[in-house]
mmCIF file of C-alpha atoms in Angstrom:
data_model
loop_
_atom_site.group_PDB
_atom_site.id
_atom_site.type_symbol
_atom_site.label_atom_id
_atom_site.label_comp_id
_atom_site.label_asym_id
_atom_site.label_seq_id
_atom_site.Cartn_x
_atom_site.Cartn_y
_atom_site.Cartn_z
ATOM 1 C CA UNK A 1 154.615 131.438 115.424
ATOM 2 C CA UNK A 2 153.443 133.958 112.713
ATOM 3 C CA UNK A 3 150.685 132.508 110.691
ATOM 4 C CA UNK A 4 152.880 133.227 107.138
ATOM 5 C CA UNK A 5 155.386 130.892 108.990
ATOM 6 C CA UNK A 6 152.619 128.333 109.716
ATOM 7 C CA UNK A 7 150.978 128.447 106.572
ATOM 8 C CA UNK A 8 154.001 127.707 105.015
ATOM 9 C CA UNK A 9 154.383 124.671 106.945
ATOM 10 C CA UNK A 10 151.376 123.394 105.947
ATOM 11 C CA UNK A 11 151.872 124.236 102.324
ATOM 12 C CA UNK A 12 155.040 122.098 102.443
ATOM 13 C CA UNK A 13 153.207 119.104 104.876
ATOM 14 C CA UNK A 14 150.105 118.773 102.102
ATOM 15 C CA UNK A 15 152.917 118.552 99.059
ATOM 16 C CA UNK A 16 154.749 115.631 101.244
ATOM 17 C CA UNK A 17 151.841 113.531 101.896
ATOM 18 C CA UNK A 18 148.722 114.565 99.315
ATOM 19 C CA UNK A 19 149.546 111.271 97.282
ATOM 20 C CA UNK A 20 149.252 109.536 100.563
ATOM 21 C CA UNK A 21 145.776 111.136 101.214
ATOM 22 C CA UNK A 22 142.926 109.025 99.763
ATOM 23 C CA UNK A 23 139.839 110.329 100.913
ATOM 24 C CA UNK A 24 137.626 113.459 102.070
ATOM 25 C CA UNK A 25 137.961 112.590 105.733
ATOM 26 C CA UNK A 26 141.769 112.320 105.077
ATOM 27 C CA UNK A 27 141.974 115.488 103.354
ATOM 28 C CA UNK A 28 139.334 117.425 106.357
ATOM 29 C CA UNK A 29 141.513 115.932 109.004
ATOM 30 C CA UNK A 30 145.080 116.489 107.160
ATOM 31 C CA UNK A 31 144.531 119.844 105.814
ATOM 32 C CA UNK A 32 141.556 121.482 106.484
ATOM 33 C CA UNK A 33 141.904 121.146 110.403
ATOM 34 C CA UNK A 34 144.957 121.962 110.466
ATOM 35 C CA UNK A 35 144.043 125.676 108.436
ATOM 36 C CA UNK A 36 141.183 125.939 110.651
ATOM 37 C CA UNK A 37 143.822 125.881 113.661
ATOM 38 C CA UNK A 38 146.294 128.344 112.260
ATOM 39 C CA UNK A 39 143.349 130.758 111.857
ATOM 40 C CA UNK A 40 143.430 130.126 116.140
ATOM 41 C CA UNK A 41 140.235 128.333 116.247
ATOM 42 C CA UNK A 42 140.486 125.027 118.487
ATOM 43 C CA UNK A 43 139.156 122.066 116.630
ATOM 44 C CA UNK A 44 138.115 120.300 119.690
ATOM 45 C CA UNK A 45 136.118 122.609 121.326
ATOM 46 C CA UNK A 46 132.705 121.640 120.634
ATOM 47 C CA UNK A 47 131.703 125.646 121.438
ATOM 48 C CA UNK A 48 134.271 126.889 118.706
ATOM 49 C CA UNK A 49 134.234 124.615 116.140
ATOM 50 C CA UNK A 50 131.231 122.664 115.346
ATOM 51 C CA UNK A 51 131.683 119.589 113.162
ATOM 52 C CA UNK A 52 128.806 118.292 110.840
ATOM 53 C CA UNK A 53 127.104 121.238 111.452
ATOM 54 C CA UNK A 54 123.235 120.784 110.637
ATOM 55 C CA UNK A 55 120.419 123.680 110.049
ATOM 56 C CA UNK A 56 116.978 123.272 109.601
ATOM 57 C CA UNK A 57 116.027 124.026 105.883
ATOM 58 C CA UNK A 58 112.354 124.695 105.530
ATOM 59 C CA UNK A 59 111.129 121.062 105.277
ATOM 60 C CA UNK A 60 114.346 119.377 103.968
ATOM 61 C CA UNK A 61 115.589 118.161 107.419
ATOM 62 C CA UNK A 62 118.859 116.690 108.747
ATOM 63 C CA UNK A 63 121.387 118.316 106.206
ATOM 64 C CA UNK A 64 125.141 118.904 106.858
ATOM 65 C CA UNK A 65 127.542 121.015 106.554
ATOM 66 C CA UNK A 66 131.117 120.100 107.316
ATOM 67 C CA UNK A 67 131.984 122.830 109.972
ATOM 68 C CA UNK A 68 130.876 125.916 111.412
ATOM 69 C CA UNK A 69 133.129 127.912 113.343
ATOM 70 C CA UNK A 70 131.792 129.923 115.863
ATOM 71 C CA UNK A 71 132.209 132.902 117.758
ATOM 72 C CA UNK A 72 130.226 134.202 120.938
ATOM 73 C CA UNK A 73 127.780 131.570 120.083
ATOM 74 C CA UNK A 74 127.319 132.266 116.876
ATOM 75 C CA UNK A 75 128.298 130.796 113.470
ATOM 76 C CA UNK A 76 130.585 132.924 111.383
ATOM 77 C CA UNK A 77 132.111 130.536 109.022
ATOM 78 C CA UNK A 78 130.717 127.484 107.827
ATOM 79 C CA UNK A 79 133.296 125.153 105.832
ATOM 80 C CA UNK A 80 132.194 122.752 103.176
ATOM 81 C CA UNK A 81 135.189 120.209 102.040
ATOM 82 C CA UNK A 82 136.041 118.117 99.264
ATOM 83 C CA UNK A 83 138.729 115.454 98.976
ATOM 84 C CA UNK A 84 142.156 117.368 97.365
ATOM 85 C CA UNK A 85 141.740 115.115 93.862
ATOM 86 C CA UNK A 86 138.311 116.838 93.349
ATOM 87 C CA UNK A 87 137.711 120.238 92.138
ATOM 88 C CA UNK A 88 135.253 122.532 93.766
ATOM 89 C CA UNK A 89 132.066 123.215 92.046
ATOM 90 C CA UNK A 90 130.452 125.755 94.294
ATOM 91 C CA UNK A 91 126.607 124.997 92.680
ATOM 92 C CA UNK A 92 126.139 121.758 93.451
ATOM 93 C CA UNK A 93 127.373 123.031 97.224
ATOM 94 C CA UNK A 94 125.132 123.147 100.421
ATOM 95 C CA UNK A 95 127.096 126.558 101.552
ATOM 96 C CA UNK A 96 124.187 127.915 99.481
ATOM 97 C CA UNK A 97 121.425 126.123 101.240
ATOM 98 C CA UNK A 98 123.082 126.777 104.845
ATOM 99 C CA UNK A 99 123.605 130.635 103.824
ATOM 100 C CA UNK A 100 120.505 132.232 104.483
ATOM 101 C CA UNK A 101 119.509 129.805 106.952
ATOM 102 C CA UNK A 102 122.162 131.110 109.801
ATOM 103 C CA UNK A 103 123.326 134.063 110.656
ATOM 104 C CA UNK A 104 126.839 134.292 109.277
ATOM 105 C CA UNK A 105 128.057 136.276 106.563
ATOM 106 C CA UNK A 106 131.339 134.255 105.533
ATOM 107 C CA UNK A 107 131.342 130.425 103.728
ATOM 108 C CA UNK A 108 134.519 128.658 102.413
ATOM 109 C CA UNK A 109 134.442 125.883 100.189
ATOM 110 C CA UNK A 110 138.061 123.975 100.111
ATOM 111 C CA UNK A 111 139.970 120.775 99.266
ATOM 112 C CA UNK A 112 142.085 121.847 101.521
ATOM 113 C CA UNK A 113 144.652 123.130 98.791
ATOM 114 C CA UNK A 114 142.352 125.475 97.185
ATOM 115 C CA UNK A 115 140.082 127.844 99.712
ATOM 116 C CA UNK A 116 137.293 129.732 98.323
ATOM 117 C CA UNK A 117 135.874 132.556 100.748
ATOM 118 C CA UNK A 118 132.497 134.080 99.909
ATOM 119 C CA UNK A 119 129.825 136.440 101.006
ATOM 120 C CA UNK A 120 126.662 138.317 100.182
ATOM 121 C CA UNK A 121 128.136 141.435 97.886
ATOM 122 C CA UNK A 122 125.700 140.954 95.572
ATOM 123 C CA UNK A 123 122.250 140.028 97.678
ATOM 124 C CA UNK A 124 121.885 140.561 101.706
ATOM 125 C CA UNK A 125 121.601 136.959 103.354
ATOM 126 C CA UNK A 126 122.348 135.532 99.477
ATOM 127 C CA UNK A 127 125.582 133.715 98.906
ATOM 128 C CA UNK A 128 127.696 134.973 95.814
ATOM 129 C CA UNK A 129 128.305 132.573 93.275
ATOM 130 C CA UNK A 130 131.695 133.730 93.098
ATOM 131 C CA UNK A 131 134.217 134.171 96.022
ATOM 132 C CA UNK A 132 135.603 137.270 97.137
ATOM 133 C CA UNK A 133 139.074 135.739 98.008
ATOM 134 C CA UNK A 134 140.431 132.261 96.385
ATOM 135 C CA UNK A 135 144.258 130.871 96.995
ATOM 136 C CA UNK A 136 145.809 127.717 96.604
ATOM 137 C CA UNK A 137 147.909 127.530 100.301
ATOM 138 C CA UNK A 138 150.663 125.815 98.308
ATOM 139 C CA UNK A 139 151.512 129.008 96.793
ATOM 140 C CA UNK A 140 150.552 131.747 98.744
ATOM 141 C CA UNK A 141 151.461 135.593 97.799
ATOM 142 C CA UNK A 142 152.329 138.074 101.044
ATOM 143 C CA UNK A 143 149.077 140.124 99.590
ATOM 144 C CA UNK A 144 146.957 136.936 99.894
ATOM 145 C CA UNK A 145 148.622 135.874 103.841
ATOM 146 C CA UNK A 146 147.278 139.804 104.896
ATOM 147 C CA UNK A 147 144.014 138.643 103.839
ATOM 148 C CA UNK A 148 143.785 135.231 105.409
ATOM 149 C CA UNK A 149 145.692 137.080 108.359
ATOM 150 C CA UNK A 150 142.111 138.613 108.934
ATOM 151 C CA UNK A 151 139.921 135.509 109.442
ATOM 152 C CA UNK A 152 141.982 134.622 112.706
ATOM 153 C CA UNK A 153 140.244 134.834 115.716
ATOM 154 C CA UNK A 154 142.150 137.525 117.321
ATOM 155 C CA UNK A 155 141.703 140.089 114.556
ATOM 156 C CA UNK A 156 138.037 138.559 113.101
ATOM 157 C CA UNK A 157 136.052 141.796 112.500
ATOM 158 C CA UNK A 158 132.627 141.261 110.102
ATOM 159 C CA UNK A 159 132.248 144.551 109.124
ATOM 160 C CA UNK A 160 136.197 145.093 108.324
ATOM 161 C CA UNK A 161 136.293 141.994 105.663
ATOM 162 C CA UNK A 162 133.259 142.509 104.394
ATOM 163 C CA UNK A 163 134.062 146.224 103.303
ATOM 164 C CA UNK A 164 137.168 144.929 101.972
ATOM 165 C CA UNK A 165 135.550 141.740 100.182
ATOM 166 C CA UNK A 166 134.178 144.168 97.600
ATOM 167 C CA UNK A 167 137.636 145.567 96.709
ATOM 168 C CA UNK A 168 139.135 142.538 96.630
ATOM 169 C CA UNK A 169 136.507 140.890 94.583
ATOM 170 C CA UNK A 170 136.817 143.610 92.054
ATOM 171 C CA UNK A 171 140.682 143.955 91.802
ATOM 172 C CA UNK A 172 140.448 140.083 91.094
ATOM 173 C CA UNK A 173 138.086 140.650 88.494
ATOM 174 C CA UNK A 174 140.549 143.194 86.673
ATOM 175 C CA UNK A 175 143.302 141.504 87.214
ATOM 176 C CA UNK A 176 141.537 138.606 84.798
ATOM 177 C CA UNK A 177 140.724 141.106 82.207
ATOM 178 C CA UNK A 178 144.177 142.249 82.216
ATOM 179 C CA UNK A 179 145.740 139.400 81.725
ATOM 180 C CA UNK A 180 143.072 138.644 79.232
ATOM 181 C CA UNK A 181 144.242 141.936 77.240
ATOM 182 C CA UNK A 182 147.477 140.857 77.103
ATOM 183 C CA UNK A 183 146.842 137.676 75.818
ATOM 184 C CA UNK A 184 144.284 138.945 73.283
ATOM 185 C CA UNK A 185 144.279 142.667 72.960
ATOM 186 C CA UNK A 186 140.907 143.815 71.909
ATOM 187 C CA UNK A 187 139.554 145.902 69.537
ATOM 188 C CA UNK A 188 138.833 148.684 72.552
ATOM 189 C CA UNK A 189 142.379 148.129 73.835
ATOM 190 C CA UNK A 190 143.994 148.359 71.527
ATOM 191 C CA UNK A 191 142.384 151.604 70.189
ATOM 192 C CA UNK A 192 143.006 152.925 73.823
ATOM 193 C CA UNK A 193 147.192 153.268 72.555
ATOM 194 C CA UNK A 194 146.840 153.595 68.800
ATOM 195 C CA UNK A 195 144.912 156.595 68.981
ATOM 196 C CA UNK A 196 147.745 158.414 70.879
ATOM 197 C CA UNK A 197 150.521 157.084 68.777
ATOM 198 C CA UNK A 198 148.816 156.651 65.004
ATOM 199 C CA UNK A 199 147.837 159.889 62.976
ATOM 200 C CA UNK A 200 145.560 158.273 60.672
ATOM 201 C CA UNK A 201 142.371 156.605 60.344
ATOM 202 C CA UNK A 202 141.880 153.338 62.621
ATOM 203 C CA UNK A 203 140.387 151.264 60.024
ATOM 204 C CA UNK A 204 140.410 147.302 60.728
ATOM 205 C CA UNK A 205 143.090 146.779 59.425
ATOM 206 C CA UNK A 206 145.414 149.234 61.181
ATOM 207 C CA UNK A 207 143.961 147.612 64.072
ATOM 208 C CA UNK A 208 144.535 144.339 63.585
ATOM 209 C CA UNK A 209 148.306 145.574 63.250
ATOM 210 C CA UNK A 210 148.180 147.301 66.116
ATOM 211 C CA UNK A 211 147.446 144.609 67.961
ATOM 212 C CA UNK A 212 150.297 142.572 67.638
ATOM 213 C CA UNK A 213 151.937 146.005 68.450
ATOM 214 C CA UNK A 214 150.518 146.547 71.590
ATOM 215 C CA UNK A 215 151.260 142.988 73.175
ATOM 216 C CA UNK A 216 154.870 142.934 72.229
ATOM 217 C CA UNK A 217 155.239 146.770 74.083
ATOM 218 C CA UNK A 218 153.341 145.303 77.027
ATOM 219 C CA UNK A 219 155.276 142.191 77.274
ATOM 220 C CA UNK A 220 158.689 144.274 76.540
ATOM 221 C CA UNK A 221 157.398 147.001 79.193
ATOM 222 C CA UNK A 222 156.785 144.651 81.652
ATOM 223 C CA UNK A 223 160.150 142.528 81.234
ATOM 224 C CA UNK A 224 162.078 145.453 81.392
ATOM 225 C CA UNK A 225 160.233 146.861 84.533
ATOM 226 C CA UNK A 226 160.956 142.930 85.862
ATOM 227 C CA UNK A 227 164.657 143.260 85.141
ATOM 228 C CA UNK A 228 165.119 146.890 86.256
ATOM 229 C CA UNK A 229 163.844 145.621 89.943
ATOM 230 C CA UNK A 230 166.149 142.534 89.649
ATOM 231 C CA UNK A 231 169.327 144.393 89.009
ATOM 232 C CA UNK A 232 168.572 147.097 91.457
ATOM 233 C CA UNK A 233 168.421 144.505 94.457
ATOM 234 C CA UNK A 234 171.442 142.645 93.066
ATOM 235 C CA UNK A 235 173.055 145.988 93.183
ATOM 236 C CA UNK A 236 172.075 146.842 96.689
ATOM 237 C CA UNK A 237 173.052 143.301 97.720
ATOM 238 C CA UNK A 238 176.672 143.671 96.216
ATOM 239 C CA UNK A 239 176.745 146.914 98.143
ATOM 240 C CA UNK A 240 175.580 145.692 101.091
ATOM 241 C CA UNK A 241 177.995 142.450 101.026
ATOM 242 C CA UNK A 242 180.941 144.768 100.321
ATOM 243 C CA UNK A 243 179.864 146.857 103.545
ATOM 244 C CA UNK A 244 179.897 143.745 105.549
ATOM 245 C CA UNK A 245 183.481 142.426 104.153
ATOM 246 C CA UNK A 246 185.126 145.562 104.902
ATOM 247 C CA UNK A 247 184.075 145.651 107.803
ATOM 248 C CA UNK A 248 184.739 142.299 109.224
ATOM 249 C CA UNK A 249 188.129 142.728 107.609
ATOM 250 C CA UNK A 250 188.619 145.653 109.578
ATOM 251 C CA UNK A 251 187.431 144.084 112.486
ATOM 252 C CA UNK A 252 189.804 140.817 112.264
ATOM 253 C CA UNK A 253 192.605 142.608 112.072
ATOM 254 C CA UNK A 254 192.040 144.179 115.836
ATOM 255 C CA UNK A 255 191.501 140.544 116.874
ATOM 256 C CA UNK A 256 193.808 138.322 118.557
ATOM 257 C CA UNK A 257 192.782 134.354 118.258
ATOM 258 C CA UNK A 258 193.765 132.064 121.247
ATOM 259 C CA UNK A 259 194.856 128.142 121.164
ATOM 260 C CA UNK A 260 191.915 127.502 123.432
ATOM 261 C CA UNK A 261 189.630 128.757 120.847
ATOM 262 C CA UNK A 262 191.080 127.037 117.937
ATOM 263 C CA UNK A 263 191.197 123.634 120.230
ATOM 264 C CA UNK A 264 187.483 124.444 120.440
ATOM 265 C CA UNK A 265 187.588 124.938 116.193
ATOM 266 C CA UNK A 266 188.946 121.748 115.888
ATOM 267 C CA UNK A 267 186.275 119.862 117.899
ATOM 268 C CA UNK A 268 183.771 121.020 115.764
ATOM 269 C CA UNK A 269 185.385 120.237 113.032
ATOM 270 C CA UNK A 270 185.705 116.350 114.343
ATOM 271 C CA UNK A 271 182.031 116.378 115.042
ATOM 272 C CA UNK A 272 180.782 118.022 111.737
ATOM 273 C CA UNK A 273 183.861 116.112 109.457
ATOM 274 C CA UNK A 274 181.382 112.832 109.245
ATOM 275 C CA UNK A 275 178.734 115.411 107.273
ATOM 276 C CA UNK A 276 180.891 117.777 105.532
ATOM 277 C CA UNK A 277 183.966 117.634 104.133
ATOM 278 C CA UNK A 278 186.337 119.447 106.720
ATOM 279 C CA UNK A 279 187.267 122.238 103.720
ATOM 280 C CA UNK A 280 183.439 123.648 104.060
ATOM 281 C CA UNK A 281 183.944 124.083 107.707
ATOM 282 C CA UNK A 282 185.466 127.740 108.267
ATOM 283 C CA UNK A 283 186.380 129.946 111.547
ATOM 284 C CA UNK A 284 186.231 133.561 111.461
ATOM 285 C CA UNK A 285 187.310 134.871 114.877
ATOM 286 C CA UNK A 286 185.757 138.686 115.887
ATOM 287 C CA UNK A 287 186.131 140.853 118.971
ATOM 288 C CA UNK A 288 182.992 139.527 120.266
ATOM 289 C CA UNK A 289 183.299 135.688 119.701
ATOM 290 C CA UNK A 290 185.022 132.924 117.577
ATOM 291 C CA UNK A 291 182.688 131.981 114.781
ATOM 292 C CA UNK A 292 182.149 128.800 112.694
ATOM 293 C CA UNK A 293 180.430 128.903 109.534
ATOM 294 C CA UNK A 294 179.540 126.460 106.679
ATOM 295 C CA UNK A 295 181.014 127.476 103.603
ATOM 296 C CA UNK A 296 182.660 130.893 104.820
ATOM 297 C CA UNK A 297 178.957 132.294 105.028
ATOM 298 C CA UNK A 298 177.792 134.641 107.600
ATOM 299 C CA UNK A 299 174.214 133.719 107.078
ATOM 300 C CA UNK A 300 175.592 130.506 107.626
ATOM 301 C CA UNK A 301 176.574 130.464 111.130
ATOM 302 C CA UNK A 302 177.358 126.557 112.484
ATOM 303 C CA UNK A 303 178.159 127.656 116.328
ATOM 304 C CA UNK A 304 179.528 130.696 117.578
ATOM 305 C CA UNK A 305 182.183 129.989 120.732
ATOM 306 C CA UNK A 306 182.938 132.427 123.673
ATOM 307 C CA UNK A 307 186.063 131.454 125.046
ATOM 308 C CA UNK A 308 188.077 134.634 126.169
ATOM 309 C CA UNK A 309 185.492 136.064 129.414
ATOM 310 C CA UNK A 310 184.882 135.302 132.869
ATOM 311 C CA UNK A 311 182.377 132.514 131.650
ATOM 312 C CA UNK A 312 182.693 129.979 128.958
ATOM 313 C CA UNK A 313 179.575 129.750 126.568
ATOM 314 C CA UNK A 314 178.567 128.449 123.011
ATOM 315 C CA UNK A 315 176.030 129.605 120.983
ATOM 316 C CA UNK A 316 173.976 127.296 118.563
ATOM 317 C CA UNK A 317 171.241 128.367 116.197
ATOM 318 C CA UNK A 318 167.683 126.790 115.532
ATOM 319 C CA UNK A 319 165.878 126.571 112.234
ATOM 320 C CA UNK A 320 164.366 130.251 112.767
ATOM 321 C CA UNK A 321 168.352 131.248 112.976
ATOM 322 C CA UNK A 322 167.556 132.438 116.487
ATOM 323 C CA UNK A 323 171.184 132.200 118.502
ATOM 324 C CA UNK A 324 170.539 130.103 121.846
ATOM 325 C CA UNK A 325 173.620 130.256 124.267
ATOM 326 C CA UNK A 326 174.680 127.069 126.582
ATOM 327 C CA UNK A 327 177.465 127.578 129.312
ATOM 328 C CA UNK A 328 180.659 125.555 128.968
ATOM 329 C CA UNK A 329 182.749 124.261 131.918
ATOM 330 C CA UNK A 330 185.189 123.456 129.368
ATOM 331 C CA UNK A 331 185.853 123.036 126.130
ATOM 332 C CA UNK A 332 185.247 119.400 126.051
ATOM 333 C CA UNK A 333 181.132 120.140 126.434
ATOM 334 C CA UNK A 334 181.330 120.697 122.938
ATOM 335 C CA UNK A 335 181.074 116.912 122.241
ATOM 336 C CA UNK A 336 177.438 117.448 124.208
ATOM 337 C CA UNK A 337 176.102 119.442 121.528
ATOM 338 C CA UNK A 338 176.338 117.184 118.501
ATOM 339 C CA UNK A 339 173.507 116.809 117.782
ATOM 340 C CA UNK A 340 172.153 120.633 117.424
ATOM 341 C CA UNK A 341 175.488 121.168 115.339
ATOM 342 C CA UNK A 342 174.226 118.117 113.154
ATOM 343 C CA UNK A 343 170.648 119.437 113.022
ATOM 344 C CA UNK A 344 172.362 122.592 112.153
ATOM 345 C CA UNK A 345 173.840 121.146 108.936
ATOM 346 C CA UNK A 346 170.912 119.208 108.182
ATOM 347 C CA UNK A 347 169.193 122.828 107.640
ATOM 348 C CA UNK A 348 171.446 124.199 105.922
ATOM 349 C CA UNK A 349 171.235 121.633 103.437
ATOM 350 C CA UNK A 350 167.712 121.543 103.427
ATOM 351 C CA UNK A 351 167.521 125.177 102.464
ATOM 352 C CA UNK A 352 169.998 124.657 99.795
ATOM 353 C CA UNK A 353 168.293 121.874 98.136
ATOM 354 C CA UNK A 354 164.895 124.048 98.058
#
């Protein structure tokens, strides 16, 4: 399974049952674990992932931290977890402490919704005080997957994330001061577009106007750069829809649909009718097979029956919409699938609902 797939079962897992989750052992075994496994690390292998994880500190003995994952027998994360109510303070953490003591160059502090990653940017074998990559897994941006895509174990690389911690540290950064300018242009950016627009002197006053100026063209700029993307897919969605009508249009009308296959129609209909009302349940017949869909959808395919060749098949589709085909000695075998066709619908209107 692709780890944007699994981290967006988890995301949807912790929202179910975080008011159910009362503790920090709750949350580590929950949440945390379960992170630690998508990144392909196997929790119960006392070589890969080391729980309570203790390092001598000078003279302060017997100190933990909450994992360590390790990697040719060394440590090259070590975790440090908090229950999901509290918020993570990374000073009062022992990630510091355990740092400089082994011989990794990656921590992460989490409550196993938010996951702070950090390193030594700033001081070799010193922990940052502030991470290099921070999400919350419960909504996760495609940029921020790619970079959690390169703590798993098959594509771990030290040297890789640690030359791209410092970019990513320093976009973050930026990004905060932009969205601090637009908030509260200052005096310096503010100046940065008056100067090329306004012929006269900047005095304070001028800009002070200019100010209010320069967030409303921002925030206009922006929305209209927002809106231009939105109708251009809309518009190349329409197109592409059109494409697809046209052609199944022109591909119905070469088709010739049998009783046997509408006998088959009408079996799904009689399995389906005690879910749906029998008006949402469509057949569009092709060339290549007789389709049933929910709602006269093609992403919305409820079975797909192949009736008219040598062998008798039908084809049902799983929650990834991958098409699985199952032979048919007759038509009556249908009745054997009711459940997938039910589990069918039950996504559907899952999906919906979301």
């Amino acid at each position: 399974m692709e780890i944007n797939i699994q981290l967006k079962s988890l995301a949807d897992k912790i929202t179910q049952l975080k008011s159910k989750i009362e503790t920090e052992e709750s949350t580590k075994h929950a949440f945390v674990l379960p992170f630690i496994h998508i990144l392909g690390y196997d929790a119960f292998n006392p070589l890969e992932v080391v729980p309570e994880f203790t390092a001598d500190l000078g003279l302060k003995k017997g100190e933990k931290v909450d994992y360590a994952i390790f990697q040719n027998g060394e440590p090259i994360i070590i975790v440090e977890c908090k229950s999901w109510k509290e918020k993570l303070t990374v000073h009062n953490s022992q990630l510091f402490r355990y740092f400089h003591v082994t011989k990794t160059r990656f921590a992460l502090l989490t409550n196993g919704i938010t996951y702070q990653f950090f390193t030594d940017l700033d001081d070799q074998n010193k922990m940052d005080e502030k991470p290099f990559l921070e999400f919350d897994i419960t909504s996760l941006k495609e940029n921020t997957i790619n970079e959690i895509a390169k703590f798993h174990k098959t594509n771990f690389n030290v040297d890789n994330i640690v030359s791209n911690a410092s970019s990513l540290k320093y976009i973050k950064e930026i990004k905060k001061q932009i969205n601090a300018e637009l908030e509260n242009p200052s005096n310096d950016f503010t100046k940065l577009f008056a100067n090329k627009v306004y012929a006269g002197r900047l005095t304070e006053k001028v800009v002070d106007e200019f100010k209010d100026l320069v967030q409303k063209s921002v925030s206009q700029y922006i929305n209209e750069k927002i809106n231009d993307r939105l109708n251009a897919a809309l518009t190349k969605e329409t197109i592409k829809q059109q494409g697809e009508e046209i052609a199944v249009v022109e591909e119905e009308n070469k088709v010739t649909t049998t009783d046997e296959e509408l006998d088959g129609y009408r079996i799904v209909v009689a399995i389906l009718r005690r879910k749906l009302p029998t008006n949402r349940i469509v057949h569009r017949d092709t060339q290549s097979y007789f389709g049933v869909l929910l709602d006269d959808n093609n992403r919305k395919p409820l079975c797909r029956l192949h009736l008219n060749g040598g062998k008798k098949y039908i084809s049902l589709f799983n929650d990834n919409k991958n098409e699985t085909k199952s032979a048919l000695s007759s038509i009556d075998d249908i009745y054997q699938f009711e459940k997938e066709l039910l589990e069918t619908v039950a996504l559907y209107e899952t999906e919906q609902s979301n």
